[in-house]
Amino acid sequence: MSYVQAVEAPERNIGQIKLYDSAEAFAGMRAAGKIAAGCLDMLVAEVREGVTTGRIDDLSRQYLFDHGALPACVFYRGYRHTVCTSINHVVCHGIPGERVLRGGDVLNIDVTCVFDGWHGDTSRMYAVGEAPRKAQRLMDITYEALMRGIAAVKPGATVGDIGHAIQSYAEAERTSVVREFCGHGLGRVFHDAPNILHFGKPGQLEELKPGMMFTIEPMLNLGSPAVKVLNDGWTAVTKDKSLSAQYEHSVGVTADSCEIFTKSPAGLDQPHALAG
Ligand code: MF3
Ligand code: CO
Ligand code: CO
């Protein structure tokens, strides 16, 4: 894998890792990340029994428009919605629609916006009313796994170090790591090099360098890690129908560690942990 100065690269995935080491790029990602995170903050009060996932999508789209941003997922590979709403055993890419939220459901809401050409991509878990204890535990572990992955990010570390931090913790807690979906480079391009695997060995894969920007978005299951995609071409579910959870942040590698672009401005980074 090779690296390229982002300002010299075309704005598409060319298989090289873009380095965005300018204050302007970090400011752009901070602004985009803040809008995406603000959208998830807004949804904390909207996720409740009786609400449809389509309504959550409408509110999200309006929030992005109101903040001068666009939904990056609309028309992305034929997707037509602003957010993905992945409920219970849905791993990711759940399609918003008529489904009504019920007490005891847990769901991931994943939003990606584009603001001034920069992408903000983040997701969190929400509980509808009170979540079952095992769901609560899975969501706690998934958030902690994400934060351990982020803690591994610094120049000189590798993509394998991130995956190892996540996998070793998740498996020690008797959960499993989904292999089919990964984090990704992010910046002017939505899904860019490199892939950020949520499993791996220390010291393996690409070295992290200042100016790299990417997401970390582990999906953890209570049962087997196996997933399948439904006939709609999007909805990924656990094969064994066990519960799945995911959290996602967008980050940028700094001189000595990393900056999280999608931290909650309102301190609502873990909606699932709020009293139902
Ligand atoms: N936001 C998702 C991610 O984390 C991508 C969703 S693609 C879509 O990469 F088309 F399903 F929206
Ligand atoms: Co996302
Ligand atoms: Co992502």
mmCIF file of C-alpha atoms and ligand atoms in Angstrom:
data_model
loop_
_atom_site.group_PDB
_atom_site.id
_atom_site.type_symbol
_atom_site.label_atom_id
_atom_site.label_comp_id
_atom_site.label_asym_id
_atom_site.label_seq_id
_atom_site.Cartn_x
_atom_site.Cartn_y
_atom_site.Cartn_z
ATOM 1 C CA MET A 1 0.000 0.000 0.000
ATOM 2 C CA SER A 2 1.331 3.445 -0.863
ATOM 3 C CA TYR A 3 0.484 6.909 0.392
ATOM 4 C CA VAL A 4 -0.296 10.090 -1.531
ATOM 5 C CA GLN A 5 -0.770 13.719 -0.552
ATOM 6 C CA ALA A 6 -4.554 14.143 -0.684
ATOM 7 C CA VAL A 7 -4.306 17.532 -2.430
ATOM 8 C CA GLU A 8 -2.447 15.866 -5.299
ATOM 9 C CA ALA A 9 -4.847 12.923 -5.661
ATOM 10 C CA PRO A 10 -8.098 12.704 -7.625
ATOM 11 C CA GLU A 11 -11.237 12.745 -5.470
ATOM 12 C CA ARG A 12 -12.001 9.054 -5.732
ATOM 13 C CA ASN A 13 -10.661 5.793 -4.359
ATOM 14 C CA ILE A 14 -7.400 5.195 -6.248
ATOM 15 C CA GLY A 15 -6.201 2.483 -3.876
ATOM 16 C CA GLN A 16 -3.596 4.709 -2.245
ATOM 17 C CA ILE A 17 -3.919 6.119 1.252
ATOM 18 C CA LYS A 18 -4.567 9.850 1.168
ATOM 19 C CA LEU A 19 -2.702 12.028 3.683
ATOM 20 C CA TYR A 20 -4.637 15.145 4.583
ATOM 21 C CA ASP A 21 -2.058 16.910 6.651
ATOM 22 C CA SER A 22 -3.351 20.454 6.613
ATOM 23 C CA ALA A 23 -5.200 22.535 9.172
ATOM 24 C CA GLU A 24 -7.888 23.180 6.531
ATOM 25 C CA ALA A 25 -8.575 19.476 6.060
ATOM 26 C CA PHE A 26 -8.881 18.903 9.805
ATOM 27 C CA ALA A 27 -11.170 21.938 10.115
ATOM 28 C CA GLY A 28 -13.314 20.599 7.259
ATOM 29 C CA MET A 29 -13.632 17.173 8.841
ATOM 30 C CA ARG A 30 -14.375 18.727 12.235
ATOM 31 C CA ALA A 31 -17.239 20.717 10.731
ATOM 32 C CA ALA A 32 -18.699 17.732 8.839
ATOM 33 C CA GLY A 33 -18.275 15.438 11.829
ATOM 34 C CA LYS A 34 -20.023 17.915 14.102
ATOM 35 C CA ILE A 35 -23.109 17.998 11.859
ATOM 36 C CA ALA A 36 -23.296 14.193 11.635
ATOM 37 C CA ALA A 37 -22.894 13.916 15.410
ATOM 38 C CA GLY A 38 -25.434 16.688 15.970
ATOM 39 C CA CYS A 39 -27.932 14.719 13.879
ATOM 40 C CA LEU A 40 -27.472 11.671 16.134
ATOM 41 C CA ASP A 41 -27.873 13.955 19.172
ATOM 42 C CA MET A 42 -31.154 15.289 17.780
ATOM 43 C CA LEU A 43 -32.429 11.725 17.344
ATOM 44 C CA VAL A 44 -32.014 10.852 21.026
ATOM 45 C CA ALA A 45 -35.349 12.536 21.785
ATOM 46 C CA GLU A 46 -37.026 11.068 18.694
ATOM 47 C CA VAL A 47 -36.293 7.380 19.156
ATOM 48 C CA ARG A 48 -39.292 6.025 21.071
ATOM 49 C CA GLU A 49 -42.044 3.458 20.840
ATOM 50 C CA GLY A 50 -44.425 3.970 17.905
ATOM 51 C CA VAL A 51 -42.038 5.974 15.717
ATOM 52 C CA THR A 52 -41.207 4.546 12.287
ATOM 53 C CA THR A 53 -37.657 4.246 11.003
ATOM 54 C CA GLY A 54 -38.853 6.229 7.982
ATOM 55 C CA ARG A 55 -39.641 9.130 10.315
ATOM 56 C CA ILE A 56 -36.120 8.935 11.752
ATOM 57 C CA ASP A 57 -34.789 9.096 8.202
ATOM 58 C CA ASP A 58 -36.956 12.133 7.356
ATOM 59 C CA LEU A 59 -35.847 13.973 10.504
ATOM 60 C CA SER A 60 -32.205 13.204 9.747
ATOM 61 C CA ARG A 61 -32.403 14.418 6.154
ATOM 62 C CA GLN A 62 -34.057 17.644 7.323
ATOM 63 C CA TYR A 63 -31.414 18.137 10.030
ATOM 64 C CA LEU A 64 -28.608 17.826 7.484
ATOM 65 C CA PHE A 65 -30.326 20.241 5.077
ATOM 66 C CA ASP A 66 -30.923 22.724 7.911
ATOM 67 C CA HIS A 67 -27.189 22.658 8.640
ATOM 68 C CA GLY A 68 -26.118 23.137 5.030
ATOM 69 C CA ALA A 69 -25.065 19.518 4.585
ATOM 70 C CA LEU A 70 -26.159 16.752 2.201
ATOM 71 C CA PRO A 71 -26.814 13.070 2.949
ATOM 72 C CA ALA A 72 -23.913 11.105 1.442
ATOM 73 C CA CYS A 73 -25.882 7.846 1.245
ATOM 74 C CA VAL A 74 -28.616 9.116 -1.105
ATOM 75 C CA PHE A 75 -27.816 7.635 -4.530
ATOM 76 C CA TYR A 76 -24.773 5.885 -3.085
ATOM 77 C CA ARG A 77 -24.748 2.584 -5.026
ATOM 78 C CA GLY A 78 -28.492 2.927 -5.466
ATOM 79 C CA TYR A 79 -29.266 3.547 -1.782
ATOM 80 C CA ARG A 80 -32.089 6.066 -1.359
ATOM 81 C CA HIS A 81 -32.064 7.071 2.302
ATOM 82 C CA THR A 82 -30.169 9.396 4.629
ATOM 83 C CA VAL A 83 -29.530 6.907 7.428
ATOM 84 C CA CYS A 84 -29.325 3.189 7.986
ATOM 85 C CA THR A 85 -31.517 1.879 10.817
ATOM 86 C CA SER A 86 -30.374 -1.544 11.960
ATOM 87 C CA ILE A 87 -32.647 -3.111 14.546
ATOM 88 C CA ASN A 88 -31.834 -6.031 16.902
ATOM 89 C CA HIS A 89 -30.287 -8.860 14.799
ATOM 90 C CA VAL A 90 -29.706 -6.514 11.855
ATOM 91 C CA VAL A 91 -25.944 -5.986 11.684
ATOM 92 C CA CYS A 92 -25.858 -2.926 9.408
ATOM 93 C CA HIS A 93 -27.450 -1.239 6.362
ATOM 94 C CA GLY A 94 -31.016 -1.644 7.621
ATOM 95 C CA ILE A 95 -33.314 0.361 5.323
ATOM 96 C CA PRO A 96 -35.623 2.933 6.961
ATOM 97 C CA GLY A 97 -39.315 2.576 6.176
ATOM 98 C CA GLU A 98 -42.616 1.525 7.716
ATOM 99 C CA ARG A 99 -41.117 -0.477 10.578
ATOM 100 C CA VAL A 100 -42.471 0.846 13.894
ATOM 101 C CA LEU A 101 -40.133 0.906 16.883
ATOM 102 C CA ARG A 102 -41.260 -1.260 19.789
ATOM 103 C CA GLY A 103 -40.284 -1.237 23.441
ATOM 104 C CA GLY A 104 -37.207 -3.387 23.974
ATOM 105 C CA ASP A 105 -35.841 -2.878 20.448
ATOM 106 C CA VAL A 106 -32.253 -1.731 20.162
ATOM 107 C CA LEU A 107 -31.054 -0.085 16.991
ATOM 108 C CA ASN A 108 -28.064 1.425 15.340
ATOM 109 C CA ILE A 109 -28.552 4.664 13.458
ATOM 110 C CA ASP A 110 -25.770 5.422 10.992
ATOM 111 C CA VAL A 111 -25.558 8.808 9.289
ATOM 112 C CA THR A 112 -23.074 10.155 6.781
ATOM 113 C CA CYS A 113 -23.161 13.773 5.662
ATOM 114 C CA VAL A 114 -21.132 15.829 3.220
ATOM 115 C CA PHE A 115 -20.406 19.408 4.222
ATOM 116 C CA ASP A 116 -18.262 21.634 2.038
ATOM 117 C CA GLY A 117 -16.967 18.463 0.344
ATOM 118 C CA TRP A 118 -15.924 16.753 3.611
ATOM 119 C CA HIS A 119 -17.584 13.614 5.016
ATOM 120 C CA GLY A 120 -18.789 12.967 8.561
ATOM 121 C CA ASP A 121 -19.703 9.308 9.191
ATOM 122 C CA THR A 122 -20.891 8.106 12.595
ATOM 123 C CA SER A 123 -23.321 5.717 14.227
ATOM 124 C CA ARG A 124 -24.616 4.980 17.716
ATOM 125 C CA MET A 125 -26.899 2.492 19.458
ATOM 126 C CA TYR A 126 -30.292 3.540 20.819
ATOM 127 C CA ALA A 127 -32.667 1.623 23.054
ATOM 128 C CA VAL A 128 -36.447 1.940 22.687
ATOM 129 C CA GLY A 129 -37.676 2.086 26.272
ATOM 130 C CA GLU A 130 -35.775 -0.417 28.369
ATOM 131 C CA ALA A 131 -33.377 -2.752 26.562
ATOM 132 C CA PRO A 132 -32.996 -6.401 27.603
ATOM 133 C CA ARG A 133 -29.967 -6.914 29.894
ATOM 134 C CA LYS A 134 -27.976 -8.905 27.329
ATOM 135 C CA ALA A 135 -28.587 -6.216 24.714
ATOM 136 C CA GLN A 136 -27.422 -3.561 27.144
ATOM 137 C CA ARG A 137 -24.275 -5.547 27.814
ATOM 138 C CA LEU A 138 -23.554 -6.029 24.091
ATOM 139 C CA MET A 139 -23.966 -2.290 23.451
ATOM 140 C CA ASP A 140 -21.649 -1.412 26.366
ATOM 141 C CA ILE A 141 -19.007 -3.791 25.013
ATOM 142 C CA THR A 142 -19.355 -2.474 21.470
ATOM 143 C CA TYR A 143 -18.841 1.129 22.556
ATOM 144 C CA GLU A 144 -15.832 0.164 24.652
ATOM 145 C CA ALA A 145 -14.438 -1.847 21.718
ATOM 146 C CA LEU A 146 -14.684 1.203 19.462
ATOM 147 C CA MET A 147 -12.944 3.383 22.037
ATOM 148 C CA ARG A 148 -10.161 0.809 22.482
ATOM 149 C CA GLY A 149 -9.704 0.767 18.718
ATOM 150 C CA ILE A 150 -9.458 4.561 18.709
ATOM 151 C CA ALA A 151 -6.978 4.493 21.600
ATOM 152 C CA ALA A 152 -4.652 2.409 19.405
ATOM 153 C CA VAL A 153 -4.515 5.126 16.718
ATOM 154 C CA LYS A 154 -1.222 7.027 16.558
ATOM 155 C CA PRO A 155 1.581 7.476 14.026
ATOM 156 C CA GLY A 156 3.701 4.334 13.782
ATOM 157 C CA ALA A 157 0.897 2.027 14.907
ATOM 158 C CA THR A 158 -0.784 -0.143 12.265
ATOM 159 C CA VAL A 159 -4.259 -1.024 11.051
ATOM 160 C CA GLY A 160 -3.670 -4.443 12.610
ATOM 161 C CA ASP A 161 -3.122 -2.800 16.000
ATOM 162 C CA ILE A 162 -6.604 -1.265 15.777
ATOM 163 C CA GLY A 163 -8.193 -4.579 14.817
ATOM 164 C CA HIS A 164 -6.320 -6.405 17.547
ATOM 165 C CA ALA A 165 -7.417 -3.924 20.225
ATOM 166 C CA ILE A 166 -11.042 -4.433 19.198
ATOM 167 C CA GLN A 167 -10.994 -8.193 18.645
ATOM 168 C CA SER A 168 -9.052 -9.132 21.773
ATOM 169 C CA TYR A 169 -11.410 -7.127 23.979
ATOM 170 C CA ALA A 170 -14.613 -8.234 22.203
ATOM 171 C CA GLU A 171 -13.726 -11.917 22.337
ATOM 172 C CA ALA A 172 -12.567 -11.749 25.963
ATOM 173 C CA GLU A 173 -16.089 -10.493 26.685
ATOM 174 C CA ARG A 174 -17.559 -13.493 24.801
ATOM 175 C CA THR A 175 -18.842 -11.517 21.835
ATOM 176 C CA SER A 176 -17.846 -12.034 18.184
ATOM 177 C CA VAL A 177 -16.520 -9.609 15.556
ATOM 178 C CA VAL A 178 -18.247 -9.377 12.161
ATOM 179 C CA ARG A 179 -15.684 -9.858 9.372
ATOM 180 C CA GLU A 180 -17.629 -8.872 6.239
ATOM 181 C CA PHE A 181 -17.806 -5.126 6.928
ATOM 182 C CA CYS A 182 -15.023 -2.784 7.915
ATOM 183 C CA GLY A 183 -14.107 0.833 8.553
ATOM 184 C CA HIS A 184 -12.716 2.859 5.663
ATOM 185 C CA GLY A 185 -10.660 5.836 4.648
ATOM 186 C CA LEU A 186 -12.759 9.020 4.662
ATOM 187 C CA GLY A 187 -12.226 12.654 3.727
ATOM 188 C CA ARG A 188 -13.183 14.131 0.361
ATOM 189 C CA VAL A 189 -14.152 10.547 -0.567
ATOM 190 C CA PHE A 190 -16.824 8.544 1.324
ATOM 191 C CA HIS A 191 -15.345 5.033 1.108
ATOM 192 C CA ASP A 192 -11.610 5.264 0.486
ATOM 193 C CA ALA A 193 -8.468 3.229 1.148
ATOM 194 C CA PRO A 194 -7.503 1.698 3.489
ATOM 195 C CA ASN A 195 -9.949 -0.855 4.872
ATOM 196 C CA ILE A 196 -9.986 -0.720 8.653
ATOM 197 C CA LEU A 197 -10.565 -4.305 9.797
ATOM 198 C CA HIS A 198 -11.997 -4.811 13.265
ATOM 199 C CA PHE A 199 -9.884 -7.910 13.881
ATOM 200 C CA GLY A 200 -6.203 -8.595 13.385
ATOM 201 C CA LYS A 201 -2.749 -8.953 14.793
ATOM 202 C CA PRO A 202 -0.454 -6.286 16.277
ATOM 203 C CA GLY A 203 2.000 -4.782 13.807
ATOM 204 C CA GLN A 204 0.200 -6.102 10.727
ATOM 205 C CA LEU A 205 -1.243 -4.206 7.749
ATOM 206 C CA GLU A 206 -0.737 -0.528 6.912
ATOM 207 C CA GLU A 207 1.254 1.837 9.095
ATOM 208 C CA LEU A 208 -0.713 4.835 10.387
ATOM 209 C CA LYS A 209 0.670 8.243 9.420
ATOM 210 C CA PRO A 210 -0.324 11.791 10.386
ATOM 211 C CA GLY A 211 -3.050 13.082 8.074
ATOM 212 C CA MET A 212 -4.722 9.704 7.546
ATOM 213 C CA MET A 213 -8.472 9.933 8.101
ATOM 214 C CA PHE A 214 -10.774 6.960 8.441
ATOM 215 C CA THR A 215 -13.698 5.439 10.294
ATOM 216 C CA ILE A 216 -13.674 2.726 12.917
ATOM 217 C CA GLU A 217 -17.054 0.993 13.131
ATOM 218 C CA PRO A 218 -16.990 -2.417 14.814
ATOM 219 C CA MET A 219 -20.042 -4.678 14.597
ATOM 220 C CA LEU A 220 -20.184 -7.194 17.454
ATOM 221 C CA ASN A 221 -22.595 -10.131 17.793
ATOM 222 C CA LEU A 222 -23.759 -12.050 20.849
ATOM 223 C CA GLY A 223 -23.672 -15.311 18.859
ATOM 224 C CA SER A 224 -21.707 -16.369 15.794
ATOM 225 C CA PRO A 225 -19.958 -13.716 13.666
ATOM 226 C CA ALA A 226 -21.629 -15.036 10.469
ATOM 227 C CA VAL A 227 -23.869 -12.636 8.557
ATOM 228 C CA LYS A 228 -26.018 -12.777 5.436
ATOM 229 C CA VAL A 229 -27.485 -10.035 3.259
ATOM 230 C CA LEU A 230 -31.241 -10.122 2.626
ATOM 231 C CA ASN A 231 -32.823 -10.051 -0.843
ATOM 232 C CA ASP A 232 -33.172 -6.264 -0.728
ATOM 233 C CA GLY A 233 -29.423 -6.226 -1.399
ATOM 234 C CA TRP A 234 -28.661 -4.127 1.691
ATOM 235 C CA THR A 235 -29.930 -5.443 5.032
ATOM 236 C CA ALA A 236 -27.202 -7.502 6.719
ATOM 237 C CA VAL A 237 -28.400 -9.804 9.522
ATOM 238 C CA THR A 238 -26.759 -12.336 11.799
ATOM 239 C CA LYS A 239 -27.202 -15.852 10.385
ATOM 240 C CA ASP A 240 -28.129 -17.201 13.805
ATOM 241 C CA LYS A 241 -30.475 -14.250 14.530
ATOM 242 C CA SER A 242 -28.433 -13.272 17.580
ATOM 243 C CA LEU A 243 -28.258 -9.603 18.567
ATOM 244 C CA SER A 244 -25.737 -7.343 16.888
ATOM 245 C CA ALA A 245 -24.491 -3.858 17.835
ATOM 246 C CA GLN A 246 -22.301 -1.209 16.225
ATOM 247 C CA TYR A 247 -20.725 2.136 17.061
ATOM 248 C CA GLU A 248 -18.810 4.322 14.588
ATOM 249 C CA HIS A 249 -16.581 7.388 14.749
ATOM 250 C CA SER A 250 -14.609 9.270 12.088
ATOM 251 C CA VAL A 251 -11.033 10.056 13.159
ATOM 252 C CA GLY A 252 -7.904 11.756 11.861
ATOM 253 C CA VAL A 253 -4.335 10.798 12.774
ATOM 254 C CA THR A 254 -2.456 13.687 14.428
ATOM 255 C CA ALA A 255 1.247 14.131 15.265
ATOM 256 C CA ASP A 256 0.937 12.085 18.451
ATOM 257 C CA SER A 257 -2.489 10.397 18.555
ATOM 258 C CA CYS A 258 -5.797 11.096 16.830
ATOM 259 C CA GLU A 259 -8.718 13.482 16.771
ATOM 260 C CA ILE A 260 -12.303 12.188 16.876
ATOM 261 C CA PHE A 261 -14.329 14.286 14.422
ATOM 262 C CA THR A 262 -17.735 12.893 15.396
ATOM 263 C CA LYS A 263 -17.824 13.307 19.186
ATOM 264 C CA SER A 264 -21.267 14.318 20.442
ATOM 265 C CA PRO A 265 -21.472 18.102 20.984
ATOM 266 C CA ALA A 266 -24.149 17.384 23.628
ATOM 267 C CA GLY A 267 -22.315 14.614 25.478
ATOM 268 C CA LEU A 268 -24.713 11.978 24.114
ATOM 269 C CA ASP A 269 -22.036 9.657 22.747
ATOM 270 C CA GLN A 270 -23.796 6.562 24.115
ATOM 271 C CA PRO A 271 -27.562 6.988 23.712
ATOM 272 C CA HIS A 272 -28.071 3.326 24.626
ATOM 273 C CA ALA A 273 -26.811 4.009 28.137
ATOM 274 C CA LEU A 274 -29.306 6.766 28.872
ATOM 275 C CA ALA A 275 -32.220 5.823 31.096
ATOM 276 C CA GLY A 276 -35.066 4.593 28.848
HETATM 277 N N1 MF3 B 1 -22.519 4.853 6.774
HETATM 278 C C1 MF3 B 1 -22.159 3.532 6.314
HETATM 279 C C2 MF3 B 1 -20.716 3.352 6.664
HETATM 280 O O1 MF3 B 1 -20.417 3.438 7.801
HETATM 281 C C3 MF3 B 1 -22.377 3.342 4.860
HETATM 282 C C4 MF3 B 1 -23.780 3.231 4.477
HETATM 283 S S1 MF3 B 1 -23.828 3.011 2.797
HETATM 284 C C5 MF3 B 1 -25.439 3.079 2.484
HETATM 285 O O2 MF3 B 1 -19.831 3.203 5.879
HETATM 286 F F1 MF3 B 1 -25.534 3.244 1.235
HETATM 287 F F2 MF3 B 1 -25.990 2.001 2.942
HETATM 288 F F3 MF3 B 1 -25.974 4.085 3.111
HETATM 289 CO CO CO B 2 -21.495 4.928 8.830
HETATM 290 CO CO CO B 3 -18.458 4.193 7.746
#
